[in-house]
C-alpha positions as CSV (number, residue, x, y, z in Angstrom):
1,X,-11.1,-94.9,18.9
2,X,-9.4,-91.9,20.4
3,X,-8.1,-93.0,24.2
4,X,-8.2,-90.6,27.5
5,X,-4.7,-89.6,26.6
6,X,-4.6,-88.5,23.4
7,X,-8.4,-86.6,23.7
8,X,-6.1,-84.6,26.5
9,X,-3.1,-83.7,24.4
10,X,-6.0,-82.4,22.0
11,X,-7.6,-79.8,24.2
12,X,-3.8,-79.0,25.4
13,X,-3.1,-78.0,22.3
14,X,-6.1,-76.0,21.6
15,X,-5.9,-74.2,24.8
16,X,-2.5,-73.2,23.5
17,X,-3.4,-72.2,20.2
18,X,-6.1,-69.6,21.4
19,X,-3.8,-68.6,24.4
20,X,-1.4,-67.5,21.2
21,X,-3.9,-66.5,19.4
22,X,-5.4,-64.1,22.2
23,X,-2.2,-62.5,22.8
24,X,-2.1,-61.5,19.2
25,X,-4.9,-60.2,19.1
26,X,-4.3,-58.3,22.0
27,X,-1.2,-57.1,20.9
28,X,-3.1,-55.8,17.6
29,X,-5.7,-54.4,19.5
30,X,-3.7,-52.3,21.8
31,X,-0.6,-51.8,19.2
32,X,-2.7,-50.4,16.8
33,X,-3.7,-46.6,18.1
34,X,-0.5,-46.6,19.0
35,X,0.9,-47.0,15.7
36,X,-1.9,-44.6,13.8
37,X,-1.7,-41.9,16.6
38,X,-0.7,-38.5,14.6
39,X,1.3,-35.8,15.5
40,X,-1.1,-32.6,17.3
41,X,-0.8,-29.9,14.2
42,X,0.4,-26.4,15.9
43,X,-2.6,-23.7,15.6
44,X,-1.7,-20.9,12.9
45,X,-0.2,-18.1,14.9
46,X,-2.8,-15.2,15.3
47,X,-1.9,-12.2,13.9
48,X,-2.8,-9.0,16.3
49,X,-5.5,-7.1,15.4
50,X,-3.0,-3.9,16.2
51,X,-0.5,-5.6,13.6
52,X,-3.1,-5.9,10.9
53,X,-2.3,-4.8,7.6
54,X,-5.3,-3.0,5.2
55,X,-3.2,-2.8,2.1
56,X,0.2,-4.0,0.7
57,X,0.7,-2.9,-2.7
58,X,3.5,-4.7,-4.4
59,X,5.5,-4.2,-7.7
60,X,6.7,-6.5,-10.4
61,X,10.7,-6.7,-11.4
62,X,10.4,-5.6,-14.8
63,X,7.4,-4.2,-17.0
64,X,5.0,-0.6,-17.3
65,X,1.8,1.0,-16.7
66,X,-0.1,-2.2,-18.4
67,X,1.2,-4.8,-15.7
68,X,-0.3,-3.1,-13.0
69,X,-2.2,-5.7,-12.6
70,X,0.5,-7.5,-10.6
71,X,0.8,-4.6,-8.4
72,X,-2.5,-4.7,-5.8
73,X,-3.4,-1.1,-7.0
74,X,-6.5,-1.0,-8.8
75,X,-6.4,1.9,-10.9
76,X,-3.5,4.0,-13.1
77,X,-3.7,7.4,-14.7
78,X,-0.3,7.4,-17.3
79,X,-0.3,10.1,-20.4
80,X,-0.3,10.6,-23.9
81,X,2.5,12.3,-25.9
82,X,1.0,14.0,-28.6
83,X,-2.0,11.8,-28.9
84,X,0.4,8.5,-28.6
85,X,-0.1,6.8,-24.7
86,X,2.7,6.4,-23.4
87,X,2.6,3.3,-20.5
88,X,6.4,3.4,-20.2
89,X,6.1,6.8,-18.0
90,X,5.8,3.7,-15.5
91,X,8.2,1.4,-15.0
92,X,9.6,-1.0,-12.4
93,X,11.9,-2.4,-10.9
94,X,15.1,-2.9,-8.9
95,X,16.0,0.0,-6.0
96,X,18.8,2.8,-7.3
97,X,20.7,3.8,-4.9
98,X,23.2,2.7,-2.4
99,X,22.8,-0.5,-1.4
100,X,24.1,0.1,2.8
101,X,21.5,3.3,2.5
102,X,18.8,1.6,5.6
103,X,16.1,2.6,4.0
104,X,16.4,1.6,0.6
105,X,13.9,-1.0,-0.1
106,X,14.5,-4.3,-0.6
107,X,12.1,-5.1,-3.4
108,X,11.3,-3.6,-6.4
109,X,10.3,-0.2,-7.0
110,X,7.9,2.4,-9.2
111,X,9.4,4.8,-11.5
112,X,7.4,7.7,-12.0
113,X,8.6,9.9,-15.3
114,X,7.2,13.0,-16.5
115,X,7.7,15.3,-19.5
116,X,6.9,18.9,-19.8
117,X,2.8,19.4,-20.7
118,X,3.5,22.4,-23.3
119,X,5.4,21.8,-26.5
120,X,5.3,25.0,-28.5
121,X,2.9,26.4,-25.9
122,X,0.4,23.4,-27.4
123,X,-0.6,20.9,-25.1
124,X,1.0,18.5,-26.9
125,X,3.6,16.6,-24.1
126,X,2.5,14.5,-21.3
127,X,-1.1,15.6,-20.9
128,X,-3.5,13.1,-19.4
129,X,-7.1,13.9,-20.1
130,X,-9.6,13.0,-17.4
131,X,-13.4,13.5,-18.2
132,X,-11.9,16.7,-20.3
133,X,-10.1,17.8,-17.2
134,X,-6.5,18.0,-18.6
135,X,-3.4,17.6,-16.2
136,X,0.3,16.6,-16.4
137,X,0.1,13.4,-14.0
138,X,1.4,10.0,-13.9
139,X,-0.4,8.3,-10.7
140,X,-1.9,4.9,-9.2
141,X,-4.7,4.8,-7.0
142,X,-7.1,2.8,-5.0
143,X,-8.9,2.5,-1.8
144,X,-11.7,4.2,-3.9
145,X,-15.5,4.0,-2.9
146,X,-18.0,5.0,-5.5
147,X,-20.7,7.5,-4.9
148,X,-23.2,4.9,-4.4
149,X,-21.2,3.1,-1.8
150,X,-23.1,4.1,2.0
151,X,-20.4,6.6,3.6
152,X,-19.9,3.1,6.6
153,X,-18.1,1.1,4.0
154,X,-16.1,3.5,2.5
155,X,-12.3,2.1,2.5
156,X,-11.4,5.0,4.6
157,X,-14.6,6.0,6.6
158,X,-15.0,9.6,8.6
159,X,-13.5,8.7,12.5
160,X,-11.1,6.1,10.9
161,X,-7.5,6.0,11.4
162,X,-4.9,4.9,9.3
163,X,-1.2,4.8,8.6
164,X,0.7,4.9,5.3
165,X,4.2,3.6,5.1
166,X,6.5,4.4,1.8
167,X,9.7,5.9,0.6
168,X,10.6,8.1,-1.9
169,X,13.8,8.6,-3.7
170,X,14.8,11.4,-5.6
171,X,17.7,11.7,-8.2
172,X,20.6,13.6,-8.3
173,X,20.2,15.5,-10.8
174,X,16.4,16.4,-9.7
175,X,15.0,19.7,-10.9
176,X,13.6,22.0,-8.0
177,X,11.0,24.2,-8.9
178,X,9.9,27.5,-7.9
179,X,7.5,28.5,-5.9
180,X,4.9,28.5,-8.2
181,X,5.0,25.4,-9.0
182,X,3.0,22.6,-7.3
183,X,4.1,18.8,-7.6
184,X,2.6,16.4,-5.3
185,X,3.7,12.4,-5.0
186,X,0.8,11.2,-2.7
187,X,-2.9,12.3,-2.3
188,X,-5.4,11.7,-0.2
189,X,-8.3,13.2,-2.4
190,X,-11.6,13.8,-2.4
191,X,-13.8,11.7,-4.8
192,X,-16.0,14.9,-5.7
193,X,-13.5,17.7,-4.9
194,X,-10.7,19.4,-6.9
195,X,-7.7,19.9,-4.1
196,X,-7.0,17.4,-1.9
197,X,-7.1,17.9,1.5
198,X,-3.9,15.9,2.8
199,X,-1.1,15.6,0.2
200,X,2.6,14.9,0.1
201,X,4.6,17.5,-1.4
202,X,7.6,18.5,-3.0
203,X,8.1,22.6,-2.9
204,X,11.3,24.0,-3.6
205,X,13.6,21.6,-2.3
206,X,11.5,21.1,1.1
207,X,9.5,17.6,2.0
208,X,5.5,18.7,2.9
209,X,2.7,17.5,4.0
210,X,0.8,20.1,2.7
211,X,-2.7,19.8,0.0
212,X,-5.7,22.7,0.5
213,X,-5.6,22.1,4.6
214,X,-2.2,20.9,5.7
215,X,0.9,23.0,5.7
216,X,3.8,20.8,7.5
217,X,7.2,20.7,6.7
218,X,9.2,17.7,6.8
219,X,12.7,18.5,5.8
220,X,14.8,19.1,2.8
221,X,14.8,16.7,0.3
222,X,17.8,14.4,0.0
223,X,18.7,13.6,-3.6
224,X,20.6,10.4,-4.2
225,X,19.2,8.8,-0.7
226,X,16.0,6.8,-0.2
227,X,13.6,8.7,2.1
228,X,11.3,6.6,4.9
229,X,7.7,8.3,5.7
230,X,5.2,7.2,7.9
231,X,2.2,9.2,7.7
232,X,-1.1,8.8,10.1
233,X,-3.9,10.6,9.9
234,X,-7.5,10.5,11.4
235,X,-10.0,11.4,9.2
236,X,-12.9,13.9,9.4
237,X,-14.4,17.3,7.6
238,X,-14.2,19.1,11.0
239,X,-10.5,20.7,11.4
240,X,-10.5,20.0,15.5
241,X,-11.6,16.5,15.1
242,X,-9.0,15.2,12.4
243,X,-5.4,15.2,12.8
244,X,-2.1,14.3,11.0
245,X,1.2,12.8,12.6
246,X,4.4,12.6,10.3
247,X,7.8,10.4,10.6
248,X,10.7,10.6,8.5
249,X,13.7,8.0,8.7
250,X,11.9,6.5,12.3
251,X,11.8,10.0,13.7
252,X,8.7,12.0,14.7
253,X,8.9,15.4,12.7
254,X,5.0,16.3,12.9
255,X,2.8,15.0,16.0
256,X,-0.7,14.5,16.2
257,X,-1.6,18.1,14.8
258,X,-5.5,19.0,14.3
259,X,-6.4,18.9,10.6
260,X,-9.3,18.9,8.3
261,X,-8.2,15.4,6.4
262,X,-11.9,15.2,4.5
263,X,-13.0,17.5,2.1
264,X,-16.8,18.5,2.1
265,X,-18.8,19.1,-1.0
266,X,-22.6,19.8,-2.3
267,X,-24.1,17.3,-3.0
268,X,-27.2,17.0,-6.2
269,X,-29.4,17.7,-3.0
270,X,-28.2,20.8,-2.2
271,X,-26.9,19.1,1.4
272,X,-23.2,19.6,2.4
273,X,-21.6,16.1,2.7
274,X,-18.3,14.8,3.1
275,X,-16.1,13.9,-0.1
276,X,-14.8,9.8,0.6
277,X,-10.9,10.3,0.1
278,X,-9.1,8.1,-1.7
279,X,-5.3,7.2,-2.2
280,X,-2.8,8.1,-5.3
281,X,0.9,7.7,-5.8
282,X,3.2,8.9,-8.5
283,X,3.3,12.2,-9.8
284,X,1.1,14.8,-10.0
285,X,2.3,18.8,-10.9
286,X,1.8,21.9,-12.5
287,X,1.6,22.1,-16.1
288,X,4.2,25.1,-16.2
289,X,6.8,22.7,-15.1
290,X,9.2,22.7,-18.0
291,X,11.8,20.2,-17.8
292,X,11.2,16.3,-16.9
293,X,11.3,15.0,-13.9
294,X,11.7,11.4,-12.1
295,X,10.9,10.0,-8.9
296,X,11.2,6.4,-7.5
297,X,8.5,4.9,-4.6
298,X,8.3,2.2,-2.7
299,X,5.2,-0.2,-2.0
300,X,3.1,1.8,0.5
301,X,2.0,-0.3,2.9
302,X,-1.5,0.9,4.9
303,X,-2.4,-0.5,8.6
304,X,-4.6,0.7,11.1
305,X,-2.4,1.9,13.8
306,X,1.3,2.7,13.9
307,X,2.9,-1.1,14.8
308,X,0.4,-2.7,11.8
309,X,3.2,-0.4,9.3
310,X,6.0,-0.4,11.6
């Protein structure tokens, strides 16, 4: 029969045990958040909507015309020599050029090549042949709307503004033509239109920004070098509404001068409307050009105000 004494030492004990067993459970119960607590995860830094970009077209280290697909343009216009396509009139790939020349690009680059159109006074060179509309071209494009697309979501809608970084190089041993003879690297053009409105040019040996409304020159070209432009323009049909604004190598060679930058057209209704641009790159010239020519372009970058392409 258990005596006083040793019913005491009993409840002793077991005032001990849950006096242990309370602390642990307090230490488990006010250890544990501390021990699962996670680091705070840092927002994503917000982007500006000034420093938004629209388009970033980008260009593959090796490969032709059938691996634009890797590039972010939609759309490629390359010709046939004598009936035979000829992809390989685009190519890309590393930068020529001087490496300590600031404004050669850093990634790779789009080699435009063209051969005469005429062989034996046949159109039988480089002819591309576009709904039976035949040219001597080697181009990309995109940003294009069709002509069911309402004129509010067109890429590039009338009262936009945008801005179009690139750079061109030219080789040394580029032929200059004569006066006569158009060859255009850039276009903004009309979807329903012949001409475009706003093109980048290459007369003589002078830089343009010239097409069927725009007649601004940017310089002489510089063969061997790598050629910055910026380009912004605000688009509409009226000639006192749109505007263009030009930079070459960072500085301002053409500011904020009034120009029609939209084409307008009639449309199956008989109403005028205006023509949706949209944007090529590569070459584009006169078919009585007579010797071959090659130009090199960087990816064009597109942004809704100056610092978005800056």
């Amino acid at each position: 029969m258990p005596t006083v004494v040793s019913i005491f030492a009993r409840v002793v004990r077991r005032r001990a045990i849950c006096r242990i067993g309370a602390a642990l459970l307090a230490c488990t119960v006010f250890a544990a958040p501390a021990l699962a607590a996670k680091r705070p995860v840092k927002a994503a830094a917000k982007v500006h909507p000034s420093r938004r970009v629209l388009f970033r077209g980008s260009f593959p280290s090796s490969g032709d015309a059938k691996k634009l697909g890797k590039t972010g343009w939609g759309h490629v216009q390359y010709p046939s020599d004598n009936g035979v396509p000829e992809p390989n009139r685009l190519r890309f790939g590393p930068a020529p050029g001087a490496a300590d020349n600031p404004f050669r690009p850093t990634g790779n680059v789009a080699r435009f090549e063209l051969e005469p159109y005429y062989i034996n006074g046949q159109p039988d060179g480089d002819v591309t042949n576009t709904g039976g509309y035949l040219a001597n071209r080697v181009e990309v494009y995109d940003r294009i709307a069709t002509r069911a697309t309402p004129a509010a979501d067109w890429p590039d809608p009338v009262g936009s503004t945008r801005w179009y970084s690139f750079s061109i190089y030219i080789p040394p041993d580029f032929p200059e033509g004569t006066p006569t003879q158009w060859f255009d690297f850039v276009q903004w053009k009309g979807l329903n239109t012949g001409s475009p409105p706003v093109a980048m040019e290459i007369r003589g040996s002078q830089f343009v920004l010239g097409g069927k409304n725009s007649d601004q020159h940017l310089g002489s070209i510089d063969p061997g070098q790598w050629t910055h432009f910026v380009i912004g323009l605000h688009f509409s049909d009226r000639p006192t509404t749109g505007w263009a604004t030009a930079y070459r190598d960072n500085t301002r060679v053409v500011n904020h001068v009034p120009t029609q930058t939209m084409n307008d057209y009639t449309a199956s209704s008989g109403a005028t409307e205006v023509d949706p641009n949209y944007l090529k790159m590569g070459i584009y010239r006169s078919v009585t050009w007579t010797v071959t020519q090659v130009i090199y372009l960087s990816r064009m970058t597109i942004g809704k105000t100056l610092a978005s392409v800056s």
